[in-house]
mmCIF file of C-alpha atoms in Angstrom:
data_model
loop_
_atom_site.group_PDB
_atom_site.id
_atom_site.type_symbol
_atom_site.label_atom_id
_atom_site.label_comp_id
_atom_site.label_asym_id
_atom_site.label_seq_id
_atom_site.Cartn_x
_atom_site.Cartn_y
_atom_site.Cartn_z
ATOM 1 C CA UNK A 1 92.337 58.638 216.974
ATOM 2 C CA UNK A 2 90.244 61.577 217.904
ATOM 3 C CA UNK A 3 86.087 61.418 217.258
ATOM 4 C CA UNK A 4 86.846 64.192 214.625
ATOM 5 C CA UNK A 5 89.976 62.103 212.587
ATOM 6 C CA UNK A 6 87.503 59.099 213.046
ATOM 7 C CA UNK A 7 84.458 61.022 211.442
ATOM 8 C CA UNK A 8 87.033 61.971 207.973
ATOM 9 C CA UNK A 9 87.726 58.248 207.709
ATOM 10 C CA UNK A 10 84.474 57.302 208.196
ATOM 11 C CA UNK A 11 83.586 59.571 205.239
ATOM 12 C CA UNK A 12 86.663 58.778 203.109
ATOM 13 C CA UNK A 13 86.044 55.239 203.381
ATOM 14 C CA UNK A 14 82.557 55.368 202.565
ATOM 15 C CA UNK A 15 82.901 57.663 199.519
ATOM 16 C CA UNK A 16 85.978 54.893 198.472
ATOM 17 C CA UNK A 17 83.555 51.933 199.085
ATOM 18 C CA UNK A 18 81.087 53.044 196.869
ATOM 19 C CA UNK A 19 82.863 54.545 194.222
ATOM 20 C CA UNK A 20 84.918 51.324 193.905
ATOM 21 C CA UNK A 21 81.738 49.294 193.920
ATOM 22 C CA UNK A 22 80.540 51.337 190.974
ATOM 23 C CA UNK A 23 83.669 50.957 188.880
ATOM 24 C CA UNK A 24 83.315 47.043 190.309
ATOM 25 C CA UNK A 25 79.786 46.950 188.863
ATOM 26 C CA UNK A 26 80.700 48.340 185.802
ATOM 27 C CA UNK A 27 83.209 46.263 184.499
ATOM 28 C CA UNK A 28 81.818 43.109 185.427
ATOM 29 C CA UNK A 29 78.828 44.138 183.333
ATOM 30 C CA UNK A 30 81.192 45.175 180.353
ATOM 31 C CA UNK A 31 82.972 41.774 180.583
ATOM 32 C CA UNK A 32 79.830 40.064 180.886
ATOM 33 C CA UNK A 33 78.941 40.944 177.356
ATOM 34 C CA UNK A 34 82.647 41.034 176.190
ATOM 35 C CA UNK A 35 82.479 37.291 176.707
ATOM 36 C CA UNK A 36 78.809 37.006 175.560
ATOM 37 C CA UNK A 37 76.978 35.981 178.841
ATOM 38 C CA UNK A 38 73.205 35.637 179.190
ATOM 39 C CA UNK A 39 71.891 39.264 179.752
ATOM 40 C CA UNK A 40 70.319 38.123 182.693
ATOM 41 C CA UNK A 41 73.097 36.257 184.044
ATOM 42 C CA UNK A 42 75.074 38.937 183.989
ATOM 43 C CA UNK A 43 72.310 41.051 185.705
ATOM 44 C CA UNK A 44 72.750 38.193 188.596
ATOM 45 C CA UNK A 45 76.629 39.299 188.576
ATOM 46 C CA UNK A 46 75.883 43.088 188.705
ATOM 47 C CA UNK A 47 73.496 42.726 191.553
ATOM 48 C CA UNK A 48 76.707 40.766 193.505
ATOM 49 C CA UNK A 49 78.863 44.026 192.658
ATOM 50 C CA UNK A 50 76.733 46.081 193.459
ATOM 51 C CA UNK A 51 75.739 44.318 196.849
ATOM 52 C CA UNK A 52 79.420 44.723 197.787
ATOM 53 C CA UNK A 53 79.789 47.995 199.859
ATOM 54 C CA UNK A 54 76.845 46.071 202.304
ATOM 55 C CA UNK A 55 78.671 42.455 201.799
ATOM 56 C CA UNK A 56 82.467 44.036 202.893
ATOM 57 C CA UNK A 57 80.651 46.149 205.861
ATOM 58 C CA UNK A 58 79.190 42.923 207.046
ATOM 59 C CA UNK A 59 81.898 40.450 206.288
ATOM 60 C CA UNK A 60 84.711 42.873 207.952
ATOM 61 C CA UNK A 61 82.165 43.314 211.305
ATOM 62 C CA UNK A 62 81.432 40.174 211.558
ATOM 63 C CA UNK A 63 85.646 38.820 210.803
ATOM 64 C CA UNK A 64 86.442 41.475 213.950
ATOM 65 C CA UNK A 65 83.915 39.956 216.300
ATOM 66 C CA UNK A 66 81.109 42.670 216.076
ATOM 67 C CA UNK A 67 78.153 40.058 215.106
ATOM 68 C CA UNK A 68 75.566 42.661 216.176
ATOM 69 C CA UNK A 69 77.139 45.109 213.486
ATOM 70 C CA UNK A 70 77.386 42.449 210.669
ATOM 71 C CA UNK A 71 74.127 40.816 211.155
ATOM 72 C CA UNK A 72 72.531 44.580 211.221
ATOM 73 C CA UNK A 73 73.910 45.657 207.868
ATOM 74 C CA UNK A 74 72.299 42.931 206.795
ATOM 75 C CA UNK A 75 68.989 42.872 207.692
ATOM 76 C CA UNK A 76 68.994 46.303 207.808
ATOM 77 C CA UNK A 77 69.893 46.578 204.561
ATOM 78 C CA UNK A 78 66.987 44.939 203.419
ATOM 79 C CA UNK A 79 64.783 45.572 205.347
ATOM 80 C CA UNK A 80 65.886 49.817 203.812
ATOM 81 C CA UNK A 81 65.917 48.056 199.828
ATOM 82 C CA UNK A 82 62.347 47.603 200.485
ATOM 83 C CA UNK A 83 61.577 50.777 201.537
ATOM 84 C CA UNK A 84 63.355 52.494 199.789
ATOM 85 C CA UNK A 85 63.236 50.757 196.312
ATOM 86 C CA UNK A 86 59.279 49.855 196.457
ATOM 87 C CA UNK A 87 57.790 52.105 198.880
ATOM 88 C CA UNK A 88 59.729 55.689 197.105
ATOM 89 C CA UNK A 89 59.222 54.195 194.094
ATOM 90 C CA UNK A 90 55.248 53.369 194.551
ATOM 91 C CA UNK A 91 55.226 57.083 195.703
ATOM 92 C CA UNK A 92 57.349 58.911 193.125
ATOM 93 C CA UNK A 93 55.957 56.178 190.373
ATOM 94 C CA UNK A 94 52.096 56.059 191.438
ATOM 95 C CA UNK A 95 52.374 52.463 191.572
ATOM 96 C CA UNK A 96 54.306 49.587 190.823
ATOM 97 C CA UNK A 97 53.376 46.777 188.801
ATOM 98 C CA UNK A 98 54.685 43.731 187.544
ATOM 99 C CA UNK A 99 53.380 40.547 185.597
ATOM 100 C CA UNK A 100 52.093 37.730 188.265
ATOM 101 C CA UNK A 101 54.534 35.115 187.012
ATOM 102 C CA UNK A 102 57.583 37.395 187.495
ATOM 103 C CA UNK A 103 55.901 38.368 191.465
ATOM 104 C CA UNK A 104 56.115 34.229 191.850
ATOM 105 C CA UNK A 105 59.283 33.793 190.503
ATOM 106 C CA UNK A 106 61.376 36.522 192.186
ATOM 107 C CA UNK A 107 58.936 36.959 195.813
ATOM 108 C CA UNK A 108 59.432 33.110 195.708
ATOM 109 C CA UNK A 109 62.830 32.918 195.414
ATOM 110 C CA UNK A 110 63.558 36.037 197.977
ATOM 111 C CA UNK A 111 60.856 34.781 200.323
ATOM 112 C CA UNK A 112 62.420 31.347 200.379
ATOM 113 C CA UNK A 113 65.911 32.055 201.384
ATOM 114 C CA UNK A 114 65.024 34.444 203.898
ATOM 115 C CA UNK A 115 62.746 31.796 205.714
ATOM 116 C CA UNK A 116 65.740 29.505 205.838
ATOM 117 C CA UNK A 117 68.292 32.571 206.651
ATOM 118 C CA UNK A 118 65.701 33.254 209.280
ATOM 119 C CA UNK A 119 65.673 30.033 210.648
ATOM 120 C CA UNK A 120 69.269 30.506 211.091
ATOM 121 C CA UNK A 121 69.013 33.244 212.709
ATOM 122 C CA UNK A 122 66.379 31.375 215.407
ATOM 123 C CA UNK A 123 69.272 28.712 215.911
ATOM 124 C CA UNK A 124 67.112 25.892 213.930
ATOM 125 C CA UNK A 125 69.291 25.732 211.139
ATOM 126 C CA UNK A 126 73.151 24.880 211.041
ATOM 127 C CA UNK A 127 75.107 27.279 208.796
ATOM 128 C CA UNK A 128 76.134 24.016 206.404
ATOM 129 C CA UNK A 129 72.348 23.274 206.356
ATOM 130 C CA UNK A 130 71.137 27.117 205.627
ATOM 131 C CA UNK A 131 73.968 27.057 202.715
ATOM 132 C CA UNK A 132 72.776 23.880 201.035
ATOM 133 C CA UNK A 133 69.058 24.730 201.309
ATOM 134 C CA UNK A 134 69.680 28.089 199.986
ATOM 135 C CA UNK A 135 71.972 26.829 197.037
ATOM 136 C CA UNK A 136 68.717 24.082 196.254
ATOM 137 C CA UNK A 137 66.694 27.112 195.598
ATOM 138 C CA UNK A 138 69.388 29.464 193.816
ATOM 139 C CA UNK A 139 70.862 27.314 191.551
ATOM 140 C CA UNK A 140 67.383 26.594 189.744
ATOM 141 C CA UNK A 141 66.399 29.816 190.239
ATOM 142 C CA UNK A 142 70.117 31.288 188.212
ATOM 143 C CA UNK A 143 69.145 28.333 185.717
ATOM 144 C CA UNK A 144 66.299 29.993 185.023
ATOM 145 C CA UNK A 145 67.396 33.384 184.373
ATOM 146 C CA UNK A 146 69.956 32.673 182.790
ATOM 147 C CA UNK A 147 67.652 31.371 179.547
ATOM 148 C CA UNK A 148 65.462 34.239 179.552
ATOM 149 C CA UNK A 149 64.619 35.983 176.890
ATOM 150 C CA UNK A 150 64.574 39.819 175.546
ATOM 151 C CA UNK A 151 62.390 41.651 178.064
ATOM 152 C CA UNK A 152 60.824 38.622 179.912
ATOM 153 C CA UNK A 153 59.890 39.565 183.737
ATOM 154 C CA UNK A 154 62.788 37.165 185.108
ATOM 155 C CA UNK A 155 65.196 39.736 183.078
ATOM 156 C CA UNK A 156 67.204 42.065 185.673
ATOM 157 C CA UNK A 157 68.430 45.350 184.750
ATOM 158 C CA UNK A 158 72.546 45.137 184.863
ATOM 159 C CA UNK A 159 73.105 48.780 183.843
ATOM 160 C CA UNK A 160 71.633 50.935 186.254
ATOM 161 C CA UNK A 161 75.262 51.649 188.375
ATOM 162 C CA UNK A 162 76.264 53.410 184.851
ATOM 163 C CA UNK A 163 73.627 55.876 185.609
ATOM 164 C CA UNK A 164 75.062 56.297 188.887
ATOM 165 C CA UNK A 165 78.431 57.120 187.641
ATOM 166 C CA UNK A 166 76.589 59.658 185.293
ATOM 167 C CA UNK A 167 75.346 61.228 187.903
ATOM 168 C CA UNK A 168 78.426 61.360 189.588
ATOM 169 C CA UNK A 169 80.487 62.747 186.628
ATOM 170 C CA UNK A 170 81.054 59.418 185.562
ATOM 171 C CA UNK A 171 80.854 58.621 181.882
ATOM 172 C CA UNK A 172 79.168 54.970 179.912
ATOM 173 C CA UNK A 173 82.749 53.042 179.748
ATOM 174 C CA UNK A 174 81.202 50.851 176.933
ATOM 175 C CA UNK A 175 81.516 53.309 174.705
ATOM 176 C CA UNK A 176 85.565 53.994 175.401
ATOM 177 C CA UNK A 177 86.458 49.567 175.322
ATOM 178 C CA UNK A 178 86.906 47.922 172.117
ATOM 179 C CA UNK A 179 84.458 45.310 171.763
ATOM 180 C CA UNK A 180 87.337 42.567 171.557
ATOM 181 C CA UNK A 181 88.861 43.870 174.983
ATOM 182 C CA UNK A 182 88.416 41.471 177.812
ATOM 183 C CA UNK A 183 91.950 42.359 179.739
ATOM 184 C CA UNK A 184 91.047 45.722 180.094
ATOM 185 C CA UNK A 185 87.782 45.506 182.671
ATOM 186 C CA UNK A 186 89.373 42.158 183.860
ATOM 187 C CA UNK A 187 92.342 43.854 185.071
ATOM 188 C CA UNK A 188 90.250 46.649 186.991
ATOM 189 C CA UNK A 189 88.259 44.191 189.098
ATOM 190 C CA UNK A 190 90.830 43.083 191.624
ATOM 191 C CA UNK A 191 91.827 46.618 192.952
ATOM 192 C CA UNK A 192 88.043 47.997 192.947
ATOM 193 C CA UNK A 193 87.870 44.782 195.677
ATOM 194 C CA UNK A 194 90.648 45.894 197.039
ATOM 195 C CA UNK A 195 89.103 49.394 197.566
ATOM 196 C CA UNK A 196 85.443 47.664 198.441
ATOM 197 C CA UNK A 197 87.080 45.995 201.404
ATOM 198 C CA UNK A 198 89.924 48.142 202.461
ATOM 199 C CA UNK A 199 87.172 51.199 202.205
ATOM 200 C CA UNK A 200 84.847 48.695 204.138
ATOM 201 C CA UNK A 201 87.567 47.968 207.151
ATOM 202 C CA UNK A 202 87.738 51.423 207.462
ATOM 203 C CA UNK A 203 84.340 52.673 207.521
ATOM 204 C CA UNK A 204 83.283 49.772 210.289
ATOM 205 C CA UNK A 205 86.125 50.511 212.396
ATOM 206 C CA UNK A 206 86.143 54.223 212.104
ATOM 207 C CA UNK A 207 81.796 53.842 212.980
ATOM 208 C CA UNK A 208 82.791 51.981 215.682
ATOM 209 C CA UNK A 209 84.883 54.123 217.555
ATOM 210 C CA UNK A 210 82.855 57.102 216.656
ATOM 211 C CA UNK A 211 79.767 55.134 217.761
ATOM 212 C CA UNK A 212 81.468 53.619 221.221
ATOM 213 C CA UNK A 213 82.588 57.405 222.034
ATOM 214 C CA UNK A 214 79.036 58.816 221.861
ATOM 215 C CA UNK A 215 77.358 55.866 223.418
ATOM 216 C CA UNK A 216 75.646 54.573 219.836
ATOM 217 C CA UNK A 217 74.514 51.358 220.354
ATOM 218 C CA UNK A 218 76.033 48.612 218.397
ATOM 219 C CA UNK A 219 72.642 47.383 216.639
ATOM 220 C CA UNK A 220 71.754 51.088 215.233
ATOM 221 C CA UNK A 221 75.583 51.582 213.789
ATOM 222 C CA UNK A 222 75.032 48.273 211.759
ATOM 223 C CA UNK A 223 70.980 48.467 211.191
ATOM 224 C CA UNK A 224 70.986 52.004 210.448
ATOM 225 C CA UNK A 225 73.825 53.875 210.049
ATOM 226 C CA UNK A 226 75.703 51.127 207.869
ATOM 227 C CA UNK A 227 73.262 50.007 206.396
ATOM 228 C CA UNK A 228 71.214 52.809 204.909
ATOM 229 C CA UNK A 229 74.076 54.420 203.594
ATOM 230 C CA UNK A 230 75.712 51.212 201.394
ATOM 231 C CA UNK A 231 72.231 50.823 200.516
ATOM 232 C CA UNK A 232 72.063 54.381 198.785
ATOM 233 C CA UNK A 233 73.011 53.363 195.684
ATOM 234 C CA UNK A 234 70.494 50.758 195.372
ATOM 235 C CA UNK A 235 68.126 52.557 196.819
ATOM 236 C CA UNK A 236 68.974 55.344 193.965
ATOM 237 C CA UNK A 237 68.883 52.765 190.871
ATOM 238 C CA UNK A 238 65.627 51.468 192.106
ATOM 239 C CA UNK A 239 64.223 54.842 192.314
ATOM 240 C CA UNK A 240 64.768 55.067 188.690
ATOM 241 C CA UNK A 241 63.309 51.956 187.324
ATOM 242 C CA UNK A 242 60.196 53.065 189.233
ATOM 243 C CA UNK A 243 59.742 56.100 187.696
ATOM 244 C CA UNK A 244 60.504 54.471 184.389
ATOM 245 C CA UNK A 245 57.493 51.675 184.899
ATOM 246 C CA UNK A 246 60.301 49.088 184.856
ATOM 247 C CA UNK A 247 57.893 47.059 187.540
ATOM 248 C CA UNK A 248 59.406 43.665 186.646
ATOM 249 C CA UNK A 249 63.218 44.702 186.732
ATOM 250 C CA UNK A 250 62.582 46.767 189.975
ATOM 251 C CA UNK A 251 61.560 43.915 192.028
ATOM 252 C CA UNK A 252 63.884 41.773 190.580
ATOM 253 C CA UNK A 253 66.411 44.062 191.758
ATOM 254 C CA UNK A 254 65.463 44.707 195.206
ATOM 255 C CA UNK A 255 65.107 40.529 195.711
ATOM 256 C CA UNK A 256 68.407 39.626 193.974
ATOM 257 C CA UNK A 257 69.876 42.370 196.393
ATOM 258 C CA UNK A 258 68.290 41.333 199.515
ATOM 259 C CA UNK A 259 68.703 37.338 198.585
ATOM 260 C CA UNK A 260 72.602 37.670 197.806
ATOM 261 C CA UNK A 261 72.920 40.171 201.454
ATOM 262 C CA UNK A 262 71.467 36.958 203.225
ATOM 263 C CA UNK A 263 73.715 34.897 201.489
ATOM 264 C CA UNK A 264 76.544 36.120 200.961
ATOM 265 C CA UNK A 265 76.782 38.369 204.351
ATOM 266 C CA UNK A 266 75.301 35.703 207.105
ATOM 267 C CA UNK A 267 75.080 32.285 205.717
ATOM 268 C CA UNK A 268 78.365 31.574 203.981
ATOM 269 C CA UNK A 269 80.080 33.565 206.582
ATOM 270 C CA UNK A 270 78.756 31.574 209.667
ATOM 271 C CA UNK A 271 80.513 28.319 207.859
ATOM 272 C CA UNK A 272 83.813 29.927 208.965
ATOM 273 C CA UNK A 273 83.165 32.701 211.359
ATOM 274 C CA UNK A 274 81.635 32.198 214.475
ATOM 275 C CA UNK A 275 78.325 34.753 214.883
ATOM 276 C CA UNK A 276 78.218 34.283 218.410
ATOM 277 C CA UNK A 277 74.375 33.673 220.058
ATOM 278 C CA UNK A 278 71.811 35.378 218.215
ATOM 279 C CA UNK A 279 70.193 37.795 220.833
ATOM 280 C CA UNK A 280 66.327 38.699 220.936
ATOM 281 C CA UNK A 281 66.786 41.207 218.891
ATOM 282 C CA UNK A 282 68.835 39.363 216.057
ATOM 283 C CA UNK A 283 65.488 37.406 216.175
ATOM 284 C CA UNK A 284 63.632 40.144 216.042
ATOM 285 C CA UNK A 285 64.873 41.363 213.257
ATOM 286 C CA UNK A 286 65.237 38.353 211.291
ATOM 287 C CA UNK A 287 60.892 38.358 212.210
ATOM 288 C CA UNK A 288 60.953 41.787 211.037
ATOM 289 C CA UNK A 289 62.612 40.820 207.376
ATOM 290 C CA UNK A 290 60.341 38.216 207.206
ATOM 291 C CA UNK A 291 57.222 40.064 207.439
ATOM 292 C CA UNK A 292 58.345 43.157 205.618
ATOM 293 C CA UNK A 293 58.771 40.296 202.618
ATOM 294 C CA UNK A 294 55.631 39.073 203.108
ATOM 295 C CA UNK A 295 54.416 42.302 203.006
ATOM 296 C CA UNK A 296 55.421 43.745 199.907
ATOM 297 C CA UNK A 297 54.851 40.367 198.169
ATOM 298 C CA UNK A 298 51.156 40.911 199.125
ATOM 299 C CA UNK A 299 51.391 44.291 198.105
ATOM 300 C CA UNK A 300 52.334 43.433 194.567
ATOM 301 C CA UNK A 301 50.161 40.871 193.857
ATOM 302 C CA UNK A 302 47.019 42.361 193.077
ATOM 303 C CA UNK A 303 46.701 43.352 189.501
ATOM 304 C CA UNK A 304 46.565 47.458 190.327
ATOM 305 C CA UNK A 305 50.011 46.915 191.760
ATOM 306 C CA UNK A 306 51.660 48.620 194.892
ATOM 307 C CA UNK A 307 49.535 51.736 195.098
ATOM 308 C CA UNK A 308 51.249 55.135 196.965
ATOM 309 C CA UNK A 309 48.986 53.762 200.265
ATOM 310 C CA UNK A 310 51.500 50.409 200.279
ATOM 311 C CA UNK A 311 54.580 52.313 199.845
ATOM 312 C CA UNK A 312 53.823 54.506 202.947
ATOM 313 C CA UNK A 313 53.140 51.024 204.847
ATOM 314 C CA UNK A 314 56.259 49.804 203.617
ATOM 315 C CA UNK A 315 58.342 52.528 204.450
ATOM 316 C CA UNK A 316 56.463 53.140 208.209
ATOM 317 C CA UNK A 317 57.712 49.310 208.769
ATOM 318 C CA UNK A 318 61.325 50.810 207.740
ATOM 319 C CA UNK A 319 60.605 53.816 210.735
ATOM 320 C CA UNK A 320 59.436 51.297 213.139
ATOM 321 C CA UNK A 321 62.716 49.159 212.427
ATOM 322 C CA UNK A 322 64.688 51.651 212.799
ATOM 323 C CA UNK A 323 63.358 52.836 216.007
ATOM 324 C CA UNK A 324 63.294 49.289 217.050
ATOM 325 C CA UNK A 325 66.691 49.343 216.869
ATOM 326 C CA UNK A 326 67.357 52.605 219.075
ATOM 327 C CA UNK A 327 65.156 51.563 221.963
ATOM 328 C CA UNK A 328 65.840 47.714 222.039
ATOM 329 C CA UNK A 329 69.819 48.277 220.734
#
């Protein structure tokens, strides 16, 4: 395949990814309140679909034997959701700010799992071990959630991919479903996975020969490349809660996104796919995640919020990832 034919599927693929994942998103949400889940449960499940274009890159790099790729998308992933979700937001918003039991309840929860993804990632933690100690800190946490209450900080916001698709042309497809229809958006979901991780095989393998031609280390194709761009659209609906004030749902989003990446795209995956030996700079970066946490926890937590001042410092430790990456990868 020539660098040119690689480039349109590379494109193709990543248009299909996240187009699917929006339909993906969509529906779930619709059948979430077709079969009269808990609004924030169903939040939970939107955050999964919408966590799919990064989940796919990483599960389909890391399935063909490029660790360095799927552990990348990964952490860089979230290491970009903070950036891009607090620190524009702080900027655009003049500040975010949330209630201090919400900050405990979702920074706990997020800063929890990535210490023990982390420690993974050091080689202290077996992959059955990592799974187990994540799921004793999830499955209280969903518990939780799931009996919130009208606009209570633990509530996440399920809806925002429909703005996406607005944006995109799309139109609300609550409005065109009976209310009794539950085939309909249960029927869609199985081909927009389909198209998540066909469109996902393709834009990994098409980045990687593209990437391999022009001497791209493997570590900035998954850290940066990958992972900024099946980030956009999280990065987009985060945006928008922060300009709307929507403190509480905003970090609730960026943690349930970065806490289901570590899950679902490094832990359960290393019970049946070998990661191979986590080099300096896996640790590195796992450090890096951990910090950048910590950091916009910290941020948060005093009562004027993240201020303009921490959103530059959150998005400089995004820069110095990413150039991390190009002189270490």
């Amino acid at each position: 395949m020539s660098t040119g034919a690689a480039l349109l599927v590379f494109v193709v693929s990543l248009v299909a990814t996240l187009l699917a994942a929006a339909v993906f998103a969509e529906r779930l949400d619709l059948l979430g309140h077709r079969l009269r889940l808990p609004e924030a449960l169903i939040g939970v499940l939107t955050a999964v679909a919408a966590d799919a274009p990064e989940l796919a890159s990483a599960i389909v790099a890391l399935a063909t034997g490029a660790s360095a790729v799927g552990l990348g998308v990964v952490v860089g992933s979230n290491v970009f959701n903070i950036a891009a979700m607090l620190g524009v937001s702080a900027l655009v918003a003049g500040r975010v700010r949330l209630a201090p039991e919400a900050l405990a309840l979702e920074g706990g929860v997020a800063l929890l799992v990535t210490v023990v993804v982390a420690l993974l990632a050091f080689g202290v933690l077996p992959a059955w071990a990592t799974v187990l100690l994540c799921a004793l800190v999830l499955v209280p946490y969903v518990l939780v959630v799931s009996v919130a209450e009208g606009d209570r900080p633990a509530r996440l916001s399920p809806h925002n991919w429909r703005h996406l698709r607005r944006a995109l042309g799309g139109r609300d497809i609550r409005r065109a479903v009976a209310d009794r229809d539950v085939w309909g958006p249960l029927l869609v979901l199985p081909p927009a996975v389909a198209a998540i991780v066909l469109g996902s095989i393709g834009m990994v393998h098409s980045a990687l020969d593209v990437a391999h031609r022009w001497g791209i280390p493997d570590a900035v194709v998954g850290a940066v490349l990958l992972a900024v761009l099946t980030s956009l659209p999280n990065a987009y609906t985060g945006v928008r809660l922060g300009r709307a004030h929507r403190g509480a749902a905003l970090v609730s989003e960026t943690m349930n996104s970065n806490t289901i990446n570590l899950v679902g795209g490094i832990a359960i995956p290393a019970l049946f796919v070998a990661l191979g030996g986590f080099s300096t700079l896996a640790a590195v970066d796992a450090a890096w995640l951990l910090g950048a946490t910590v950091v916009a926890i910290a941020l948060l937590a005093p009562r004027r919020g993240l201020t303009p001042g921490g959103g530059l410092l959150l998005i400089g430790a995004w820069i110095g990832f990413a150039v991390v990456q190009g002189v270490w990868g």
